[in-house]
CSV table of C-alpha atoms and ligand atoms in Angstrom, one decimal:
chain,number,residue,atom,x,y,z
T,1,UNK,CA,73.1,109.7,111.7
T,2,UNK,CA,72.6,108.3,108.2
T,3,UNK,CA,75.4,106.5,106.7
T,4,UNK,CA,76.4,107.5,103.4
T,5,UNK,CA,78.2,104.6,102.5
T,6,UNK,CA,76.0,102.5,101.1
T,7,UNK,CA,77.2,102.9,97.1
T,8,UNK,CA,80.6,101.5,98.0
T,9,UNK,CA,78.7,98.6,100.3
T,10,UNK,CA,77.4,97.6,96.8
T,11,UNK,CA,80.7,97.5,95.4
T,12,UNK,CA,82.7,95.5,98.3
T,13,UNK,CA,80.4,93.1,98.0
T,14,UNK,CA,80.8,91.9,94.5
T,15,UNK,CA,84.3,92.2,94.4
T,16,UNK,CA,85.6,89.1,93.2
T,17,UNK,CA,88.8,87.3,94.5
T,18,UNK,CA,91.1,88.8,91.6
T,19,UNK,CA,90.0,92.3,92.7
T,20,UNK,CA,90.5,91.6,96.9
T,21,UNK,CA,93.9,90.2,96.0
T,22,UNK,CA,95.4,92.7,93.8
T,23,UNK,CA,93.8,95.7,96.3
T,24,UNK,CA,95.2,93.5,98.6
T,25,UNK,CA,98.4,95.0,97.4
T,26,UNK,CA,98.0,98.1,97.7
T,27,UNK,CA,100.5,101.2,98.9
T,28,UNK,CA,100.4,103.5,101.8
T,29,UNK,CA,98.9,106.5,100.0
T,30,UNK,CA,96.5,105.4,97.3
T,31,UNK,CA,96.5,107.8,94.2
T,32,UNK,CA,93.1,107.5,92.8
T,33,UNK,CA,91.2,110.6,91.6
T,34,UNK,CA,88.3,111.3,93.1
T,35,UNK,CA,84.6,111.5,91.3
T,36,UNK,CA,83.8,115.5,90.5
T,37,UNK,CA,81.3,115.7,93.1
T,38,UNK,CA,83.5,115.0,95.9
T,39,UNK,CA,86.1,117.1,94.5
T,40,UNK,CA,83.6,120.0,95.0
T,41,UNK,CA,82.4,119.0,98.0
T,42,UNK,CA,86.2,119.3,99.4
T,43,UNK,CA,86.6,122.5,97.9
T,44,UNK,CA,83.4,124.0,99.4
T,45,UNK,CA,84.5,122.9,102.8
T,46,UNK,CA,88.2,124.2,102.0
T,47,UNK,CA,86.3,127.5,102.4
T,48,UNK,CA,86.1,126.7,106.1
T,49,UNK,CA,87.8,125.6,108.8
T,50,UNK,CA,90.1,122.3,108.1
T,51,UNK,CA,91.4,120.6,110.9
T,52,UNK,CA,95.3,120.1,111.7
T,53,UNK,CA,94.6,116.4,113.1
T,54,UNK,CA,92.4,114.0,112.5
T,55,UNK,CA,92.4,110.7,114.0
T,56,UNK,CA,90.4,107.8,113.4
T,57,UNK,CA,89.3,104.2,115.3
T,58,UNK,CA,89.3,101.6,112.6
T,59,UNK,CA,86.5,99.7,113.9
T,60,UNK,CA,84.2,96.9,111.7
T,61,UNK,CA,86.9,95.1,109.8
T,62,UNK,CA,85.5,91.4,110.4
T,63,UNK,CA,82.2,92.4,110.0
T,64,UNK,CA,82.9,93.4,107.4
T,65,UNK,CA,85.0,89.9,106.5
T,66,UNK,CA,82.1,88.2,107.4
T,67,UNK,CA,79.6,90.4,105.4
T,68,UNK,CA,81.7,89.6,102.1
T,69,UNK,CA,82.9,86.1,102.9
T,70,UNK,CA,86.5,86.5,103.4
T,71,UNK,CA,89.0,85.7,106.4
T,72,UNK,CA,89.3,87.9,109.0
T,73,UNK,CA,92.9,88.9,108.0
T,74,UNK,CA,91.6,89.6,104.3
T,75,UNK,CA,89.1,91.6,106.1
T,76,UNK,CA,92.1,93.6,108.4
T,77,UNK,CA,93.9,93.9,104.9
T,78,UNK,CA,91.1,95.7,103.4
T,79,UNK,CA,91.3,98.2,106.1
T,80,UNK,CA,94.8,98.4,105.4
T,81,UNK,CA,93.5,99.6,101.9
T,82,UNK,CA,91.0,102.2,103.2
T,83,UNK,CA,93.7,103.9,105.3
T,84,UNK,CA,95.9,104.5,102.2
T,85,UNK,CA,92.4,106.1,100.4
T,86,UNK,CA,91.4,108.0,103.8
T,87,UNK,CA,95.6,109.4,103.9
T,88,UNK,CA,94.8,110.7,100.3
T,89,UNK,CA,91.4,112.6,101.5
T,90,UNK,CA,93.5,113.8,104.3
T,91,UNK,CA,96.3,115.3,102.0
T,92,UNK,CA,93.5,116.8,99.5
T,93,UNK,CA,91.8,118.7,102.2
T,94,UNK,CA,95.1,119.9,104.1
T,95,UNK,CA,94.7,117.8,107.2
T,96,UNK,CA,98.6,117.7,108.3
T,97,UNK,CA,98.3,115.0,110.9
T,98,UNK,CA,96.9,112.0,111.0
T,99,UNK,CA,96.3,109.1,113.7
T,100,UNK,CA,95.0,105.7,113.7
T,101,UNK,CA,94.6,103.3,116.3
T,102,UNK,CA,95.9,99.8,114.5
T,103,UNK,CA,96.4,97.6,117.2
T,104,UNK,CA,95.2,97.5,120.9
T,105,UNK,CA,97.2,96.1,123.9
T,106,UNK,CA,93.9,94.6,123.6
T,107,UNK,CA,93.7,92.8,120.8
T,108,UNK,CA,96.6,90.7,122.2
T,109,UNK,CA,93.5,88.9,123.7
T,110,UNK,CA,92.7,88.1,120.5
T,111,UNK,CA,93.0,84.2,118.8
T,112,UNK,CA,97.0,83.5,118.3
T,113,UNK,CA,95.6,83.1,114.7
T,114,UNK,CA,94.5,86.7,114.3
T,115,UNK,CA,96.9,88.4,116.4
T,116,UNK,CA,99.9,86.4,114.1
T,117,UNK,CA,97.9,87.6,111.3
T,118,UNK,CA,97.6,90.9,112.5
T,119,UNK,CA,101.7,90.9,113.5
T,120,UNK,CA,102.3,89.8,110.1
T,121,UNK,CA,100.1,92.4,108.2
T,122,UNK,CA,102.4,95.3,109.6
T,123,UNK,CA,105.6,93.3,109.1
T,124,UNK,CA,104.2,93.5,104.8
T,125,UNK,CA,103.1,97.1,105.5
T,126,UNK,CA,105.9,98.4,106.7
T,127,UNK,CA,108.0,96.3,104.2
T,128,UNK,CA,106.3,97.6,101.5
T,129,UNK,CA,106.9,101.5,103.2
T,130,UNK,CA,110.7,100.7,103.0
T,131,UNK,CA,110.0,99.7,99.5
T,132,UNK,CA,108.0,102.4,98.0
T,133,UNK,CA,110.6,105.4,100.3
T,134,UNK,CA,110.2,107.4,96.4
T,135,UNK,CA,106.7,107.7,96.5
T,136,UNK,CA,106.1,108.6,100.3
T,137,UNK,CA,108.7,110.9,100.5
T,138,UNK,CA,107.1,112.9,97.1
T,139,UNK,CA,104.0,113.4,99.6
T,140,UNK,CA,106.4,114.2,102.4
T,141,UNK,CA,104.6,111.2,104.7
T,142,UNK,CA,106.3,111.1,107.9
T,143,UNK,CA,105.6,108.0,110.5
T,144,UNK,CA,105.1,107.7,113.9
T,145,UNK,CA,104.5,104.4,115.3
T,146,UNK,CA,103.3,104.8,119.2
T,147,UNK,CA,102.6,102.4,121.3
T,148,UNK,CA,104.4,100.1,124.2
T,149,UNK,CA,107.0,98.6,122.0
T,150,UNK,CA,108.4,96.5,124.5
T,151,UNK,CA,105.3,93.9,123.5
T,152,UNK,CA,106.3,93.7,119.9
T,153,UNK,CA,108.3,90.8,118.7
T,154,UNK,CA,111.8,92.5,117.7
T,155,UNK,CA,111.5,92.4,114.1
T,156,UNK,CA,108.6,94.3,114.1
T,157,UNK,CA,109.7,96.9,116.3
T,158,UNK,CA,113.1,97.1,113.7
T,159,UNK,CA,110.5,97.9,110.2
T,160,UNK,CA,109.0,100.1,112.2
T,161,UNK,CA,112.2,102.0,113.4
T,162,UNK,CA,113.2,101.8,110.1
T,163,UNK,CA,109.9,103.7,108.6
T,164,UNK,CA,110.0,106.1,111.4
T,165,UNK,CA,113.8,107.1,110.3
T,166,UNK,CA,113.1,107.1,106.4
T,167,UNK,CA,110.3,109.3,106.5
T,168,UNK,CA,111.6,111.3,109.2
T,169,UNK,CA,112.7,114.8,107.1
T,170,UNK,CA,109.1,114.8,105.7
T,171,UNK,CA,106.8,117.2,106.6
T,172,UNK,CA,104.1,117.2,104.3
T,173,UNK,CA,102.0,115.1,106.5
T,174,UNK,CA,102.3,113.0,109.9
T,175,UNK,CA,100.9,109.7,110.3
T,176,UNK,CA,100.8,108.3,113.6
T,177,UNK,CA,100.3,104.3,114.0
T,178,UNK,CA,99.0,103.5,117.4
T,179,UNK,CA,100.2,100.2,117.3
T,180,UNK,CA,100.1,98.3,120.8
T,181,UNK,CA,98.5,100.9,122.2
T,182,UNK,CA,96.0,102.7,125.1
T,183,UNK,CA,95.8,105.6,126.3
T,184,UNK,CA,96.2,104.5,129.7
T,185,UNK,CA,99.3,102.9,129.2
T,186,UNK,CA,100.3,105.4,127.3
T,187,UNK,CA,99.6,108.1,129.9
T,188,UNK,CA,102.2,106.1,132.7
T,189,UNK,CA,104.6,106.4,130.3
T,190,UNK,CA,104.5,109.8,130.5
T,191,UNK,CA,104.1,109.8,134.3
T,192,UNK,CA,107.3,107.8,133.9
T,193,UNK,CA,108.7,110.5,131.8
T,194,UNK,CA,108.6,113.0,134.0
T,195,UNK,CA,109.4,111.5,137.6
T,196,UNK,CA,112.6,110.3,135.5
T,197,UNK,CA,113.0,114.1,134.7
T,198,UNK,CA,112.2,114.6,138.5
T,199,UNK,CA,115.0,112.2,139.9
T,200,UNK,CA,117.8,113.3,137.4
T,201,UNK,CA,116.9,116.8,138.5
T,202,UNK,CA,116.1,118.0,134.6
T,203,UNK,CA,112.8,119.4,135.9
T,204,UNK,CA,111.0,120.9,139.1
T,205,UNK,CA,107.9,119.6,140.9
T,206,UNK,CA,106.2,122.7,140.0
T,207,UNK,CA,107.0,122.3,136.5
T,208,UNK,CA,104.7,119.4,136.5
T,209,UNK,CA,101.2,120.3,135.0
T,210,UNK,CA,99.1,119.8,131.7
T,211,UNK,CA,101.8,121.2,129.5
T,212,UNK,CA,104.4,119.2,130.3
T,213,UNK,CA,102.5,116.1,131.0
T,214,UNK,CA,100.6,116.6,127.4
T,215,UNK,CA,104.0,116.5,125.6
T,216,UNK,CA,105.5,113.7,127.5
T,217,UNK,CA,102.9,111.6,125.5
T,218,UNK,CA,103.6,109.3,122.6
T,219,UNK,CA,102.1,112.6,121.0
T,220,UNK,CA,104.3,114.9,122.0
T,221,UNK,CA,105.0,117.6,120.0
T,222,UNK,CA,101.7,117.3,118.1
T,223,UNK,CA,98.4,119.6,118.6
T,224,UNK,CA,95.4,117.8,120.0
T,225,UNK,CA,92.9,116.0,117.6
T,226,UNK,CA,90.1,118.6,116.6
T,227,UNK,CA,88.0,115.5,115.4
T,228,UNK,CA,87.9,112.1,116.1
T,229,UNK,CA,86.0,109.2,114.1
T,230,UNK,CA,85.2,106.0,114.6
T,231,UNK,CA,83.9,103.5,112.5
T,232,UNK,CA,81.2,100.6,113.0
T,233,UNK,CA,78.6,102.2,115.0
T,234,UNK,CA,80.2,101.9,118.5
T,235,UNK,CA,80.1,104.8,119.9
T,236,UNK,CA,82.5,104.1,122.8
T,237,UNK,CA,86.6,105.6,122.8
T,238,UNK,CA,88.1,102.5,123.7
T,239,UNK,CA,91.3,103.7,125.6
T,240,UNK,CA,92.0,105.8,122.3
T,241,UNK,CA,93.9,109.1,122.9
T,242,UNK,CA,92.0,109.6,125.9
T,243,UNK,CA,93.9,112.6,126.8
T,244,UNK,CA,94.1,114.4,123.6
T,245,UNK,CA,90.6,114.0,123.0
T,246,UNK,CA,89.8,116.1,125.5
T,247,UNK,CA,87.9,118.6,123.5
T,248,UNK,CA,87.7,117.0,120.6
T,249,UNK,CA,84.8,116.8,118.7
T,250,UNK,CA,83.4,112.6,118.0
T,251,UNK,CA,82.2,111.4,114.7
T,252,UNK,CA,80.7,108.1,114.9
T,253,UNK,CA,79.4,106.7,111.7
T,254,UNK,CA,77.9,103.5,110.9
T,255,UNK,CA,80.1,102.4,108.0
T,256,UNK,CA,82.4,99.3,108.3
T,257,UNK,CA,86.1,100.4,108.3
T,258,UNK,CA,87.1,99.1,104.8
T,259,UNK,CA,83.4,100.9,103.6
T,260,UNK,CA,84.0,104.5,104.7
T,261,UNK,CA,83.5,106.7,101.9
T,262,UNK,CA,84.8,110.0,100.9
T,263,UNK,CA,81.3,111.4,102.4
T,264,UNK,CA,81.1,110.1,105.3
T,265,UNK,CA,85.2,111.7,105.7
T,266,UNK,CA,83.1,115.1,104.2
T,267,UNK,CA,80.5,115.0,106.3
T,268,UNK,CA,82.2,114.9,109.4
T,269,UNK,CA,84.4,118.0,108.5
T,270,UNK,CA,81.0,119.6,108.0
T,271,UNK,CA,79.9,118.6,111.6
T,272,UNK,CA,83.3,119.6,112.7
T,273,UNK,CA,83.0,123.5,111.6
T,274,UNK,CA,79.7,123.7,113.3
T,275,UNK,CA,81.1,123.4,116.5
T,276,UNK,CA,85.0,124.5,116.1
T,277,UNK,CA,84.8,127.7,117.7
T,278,UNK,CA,83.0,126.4,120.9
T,279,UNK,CA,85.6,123.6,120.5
T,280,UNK,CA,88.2,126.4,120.9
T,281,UNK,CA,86.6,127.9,123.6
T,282,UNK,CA,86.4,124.9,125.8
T,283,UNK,CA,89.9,124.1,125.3
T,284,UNK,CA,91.2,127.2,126.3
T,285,UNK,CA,88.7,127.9,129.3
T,286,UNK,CA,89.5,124.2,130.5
T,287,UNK,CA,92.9,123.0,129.0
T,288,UNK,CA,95.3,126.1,128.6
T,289,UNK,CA,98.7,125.8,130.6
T,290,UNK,CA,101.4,128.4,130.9
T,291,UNK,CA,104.2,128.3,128.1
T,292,UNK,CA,107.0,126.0,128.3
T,293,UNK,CA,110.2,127.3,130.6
T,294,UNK,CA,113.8,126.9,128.9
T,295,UNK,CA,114.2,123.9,131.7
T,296,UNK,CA,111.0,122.0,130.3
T,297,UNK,CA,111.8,122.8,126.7
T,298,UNK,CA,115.6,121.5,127.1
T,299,UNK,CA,114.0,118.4,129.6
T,300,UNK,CA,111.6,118.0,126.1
T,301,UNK,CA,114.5,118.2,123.8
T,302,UNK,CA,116.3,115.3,125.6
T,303,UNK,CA,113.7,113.0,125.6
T,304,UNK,CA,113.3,113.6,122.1
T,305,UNK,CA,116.5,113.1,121.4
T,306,UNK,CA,116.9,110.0,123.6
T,307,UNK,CA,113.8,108.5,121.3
T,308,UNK,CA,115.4,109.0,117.8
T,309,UNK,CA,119.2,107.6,119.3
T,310,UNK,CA,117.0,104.8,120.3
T,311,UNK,CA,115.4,104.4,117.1
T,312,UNK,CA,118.7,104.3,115.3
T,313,UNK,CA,120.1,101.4,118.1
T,314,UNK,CA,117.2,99.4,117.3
T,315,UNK,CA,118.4,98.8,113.4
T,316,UNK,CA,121.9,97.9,114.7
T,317,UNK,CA,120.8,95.5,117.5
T,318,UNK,CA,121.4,91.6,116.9
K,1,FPP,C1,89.2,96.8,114.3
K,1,FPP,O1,88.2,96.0,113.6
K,1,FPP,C2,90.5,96.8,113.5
K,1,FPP,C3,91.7,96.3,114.0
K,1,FPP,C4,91.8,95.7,115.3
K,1,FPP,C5,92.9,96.4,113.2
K,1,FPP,C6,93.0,97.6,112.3
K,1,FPP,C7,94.2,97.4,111.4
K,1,FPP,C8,94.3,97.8,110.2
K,1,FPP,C9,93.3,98.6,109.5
K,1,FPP,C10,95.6,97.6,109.5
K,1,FPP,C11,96.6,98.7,109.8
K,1,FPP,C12,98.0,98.3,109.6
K,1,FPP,C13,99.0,99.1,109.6
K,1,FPP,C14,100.4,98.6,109.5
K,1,FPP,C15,98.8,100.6,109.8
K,1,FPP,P1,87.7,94.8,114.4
K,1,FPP,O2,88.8,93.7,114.2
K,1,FPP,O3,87.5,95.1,115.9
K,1,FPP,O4,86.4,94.4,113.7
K,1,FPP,P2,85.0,94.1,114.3
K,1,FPP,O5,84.7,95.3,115.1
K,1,FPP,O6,84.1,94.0,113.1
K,1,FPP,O7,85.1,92.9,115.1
K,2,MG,MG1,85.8,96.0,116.8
């Protein structure tokens, strides 16, 4: 597919150090208008089906360091940057949920250099959400930050407990922050979930099917991605909501991270409403499960409840 992006290319490239360090700075939801022709773009494909969820696999960010000479972090911070433009597409087209795969269990395998730099990135993020609680909650942003916590240094784990509890009576939109995070691991967990359900009797054996197990993920609660993009030309999932990508449809476009533009977002809406219906199809032919019983919803509801209680502990533990 041809990528779109080249007109903001031109422009990342000449930025000069001034510019990277004051976008360096920038906020969780950026607040830039967009150009007329993207504006009617958006409202021609309002006139179709938008998707509830969209998530996305940041993928290029040191290439795209390298390509305009900057560290790697500078290059991670840029795609910091893009996120906060790609939450404002999201919220202009009605998209209600959004997720985005930050950090791998993976890239713990990185350099000690990048994966500090990485750590420290989301402490100033997440800072910066406590800071700026006005202007998130006026575009109702909730966050979810999923993920195997227990490999986070404490403080982390904290700022994010704290931005999941501040934003957590919005409902405008729903970001969730895959942050030490794969699927697989994320899938035991759930496994975990419900033989723990098993053992203290709060669920039968034969309660135990896609249903259940799909809302004992991270995700729980949430409706499957319709579309998934990734970034950087890889066209591979990575251990990236392996499960509720089921029968979503793939975007892969060329563009860097930090270089999507609102076209290449656009375009693969456009791609997206071509296929919807057999999208539909598939999931219900292949995926549909029986409705929840009062046991599984009440087994839900305490697991749910166990998450937030543990949320609030965090912020009071030494
Ligand atoms: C993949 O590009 C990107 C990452 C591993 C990190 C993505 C993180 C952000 C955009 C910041 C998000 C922070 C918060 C708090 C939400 P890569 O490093 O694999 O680049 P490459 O493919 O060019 O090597
Ligand atoms: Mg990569």
């Amino acid at each position: 597919m041809a990528h779109l992006g080249e007109a903001t290319t031109f422009v990342t490239e000449n930025l000069d150090h001034d510019d990277f360090n004051l976008r360096q700075n920038m906020s969780w939801i950026s607040e830039t208008t967009l150009p007329w022709h993207s504006i009617l773009m958006l409202r021609l494909l309002k006139c179709g089906r938008i998707p509830k969820h969209v998530a996305f696999i940041m993928d290029g960010n040191r290439r795209f360091a390298r390509k305009t000479n900057v560290n790697k972090i500078d290059g991670h911070s840029k795609g910091f940057d893009k996120l906060s433009e790609v939450l404002q597409w999201c919220l202009d087209i009605g998209v209600e949920e959004v997720t985005v795969y930050a950090f791998s269990i993976e890239n713990f395998k990185r350099s000690k250099e990048e994966v500090d730099g990485l750590l420290d990135l989301a402490r100033e993020k997440f800072q910066r959400l406590l800071q700026e609680r006005e202007k998130i909650n006026k575009h109702g942003l909730k966050i979810r930050v999923i993920g195997n916590k227990s490999l986070l240094p404490d403080d982390l784990v904290k700022l994010a407990a704290e931005a999941e509890l501040i934003t957590r009576d919005n409902h405008q939109v729903l970001l969730n922050v895959a942050f030490s995070y794969i699927a697989t691991d994320e899938m035991t967990s759930a496994c975990n979930k419900v033989l723990s359900g098993l053992k203290d009797n709060l669920i039968e054996p034969s309660d135990v099917d896609i249903g259940l197990l799909s809302e004992c993920l991270h995700t729980g609660g949430s409706q499957f991605p319709e579309i998934i993009i990734r970034t950087s030309g890889e066209t591979r999932l990575s251990d990236f909501l392996l499960w509720q990508g089921c029968a979503s449809y793939l975007h892969f476009t060329g563009a860097l991270w930090p270089e999507i533009t609102v076209f290449d977002f656009l375009w693969a809406i456009f791609k997206y409403q071509r296929v919807a219906e057999e999208l539909d199809q598939l999931k219900e032919q292949l995926y549909a499960s029986k409705p929840l019983s009062d046991r599984e919803t009440q087994f839900l509801e305490t697991i749910n409840r166990e998450r937030w209680l543990g949320l609030e502990r965090t912020l009071v533990s030494e």
